[in-house]
Coordinates of C-alpha atoms in Angstrom, one line a residue:
P169 CA 192.7 21.2 -81.1
S170 CA 191.3 19.9 -84.3
V171 CA 193.7 19.2 -87.1
D172 CA 191.5 22.0 -88.9
F173 CA 193.3 24.8 -86.6
F174 CA 196.8 23.8 -87.6
R175 CA 195.8 23.2 -91.6
S176 CA 194.4 26.6 -91.3
I177 CA 197.9 28.0 -90.1
E178 CA 199.5 25.9 -92.9
G179 CA 197.4 27.6 -95.5
T180 CA 197.9 31.3 -94.3
L181 CA 201.6 30.8 -94.1
R182 CA 201.9 28.5 -97.2
L183 CA 203.9 26.1 -95.7
S184 CA 203.7 22.1 -95.5
P185 CA 203.3 20.5 -92.0
E186 CA 207.1 19.4 -91.9
Q187 CA 208.2 23.1 -92.2
L188 CA 206.5 24.2 -88.8
L189 CA 207.1 24.2 -85.5
M190 CA 205.0 24.5 -82.5
V191 CA 206.2 25.3 -79.2
G192 CA 204.0 25.5 -76.2
D193 CA 203.6 24.6 -72.6
D194 CA 200.2 22.3 -72.9
L195 CA 201.0 18.9 -73.4
Q196 CA 198.1 17.9 -75.0
N197 CA 196.3 20.9 -77.2
D198 CA 200.2 22.4 -78.0
F199 CA 202.7 19.7 -77.9
G200 CA 200.0 16.6 -79.1
G201 CA 197.9 18.6 -81.2
A202 CA 200.6 19.7 -83.5
R203 CA 202.0 16.4 -83.6
S204 CA 198.7 15.1 -84.8
A205 CA 198.8 17.4 -87.6
G206 CA 202.2 16.2 -88.7
W207 CA 204.3 19.5 -87.4
H208 CA 207.8 19.3 -85.4
S209 CA 206.7 20.1 -81.7
L210 CA 208.4 21.0 -78.6
W211 CA 206.8 20.8 -75.1
L212 CA 207.9 24.0 -73.1
D213 CA 207.8 22.8 -69.4
R214 CA 209.6 25.1 -67.1
A215 CA 209.3 22.9 -64.3
S216 CA 210.7 19.7 -66.0
S217 CA 213.6 17.9 -64.7
T218 CA 213.6 15.5 -67.7
N219 CA 216.2 15.7 -70.7
A220 CA 213.5 14.3 -73.0
V221 CA 214.4 15.3 -76.7
D222 CA 211.0 17.0 -77.1
C223 CA 211.1 19.1 -73.9
I224 CA 212.5 22.3 -73.1
R225 CA 212.6 24.5 -70.2
T226 CA 213.0 27.9 -71.5
L227 CA 212.6 29.4 -74.9
G228 CA 216.1 30.0 -75.1
D229 CA 216.7 26.2 -75.1
I230 CA 215.5 26.4 -78.7
I231 CA 218.5 28.2 -80.1
P232 CA 220.8 25.6 -79.9
R233 CA 218.9 23.4 -81.9
F234 CA 219.3 25.4 -84.8
A235 CA 222.5 26.6 -84.5

């Protein structure tokens, strides 16, 4: 997606890119798009067997990262 999409969300929320986290299951549009906009992002890949730092298998995997 266009960076304008992410900038619109930033404006609505009145937050800067580094304050935002995108969690999505589309590697290019969700994960890559957010990264291109300067956001933090996690790729939700339920079928993954990787231990990549930016990949999670369930939404519950987010909690330990911020606990």
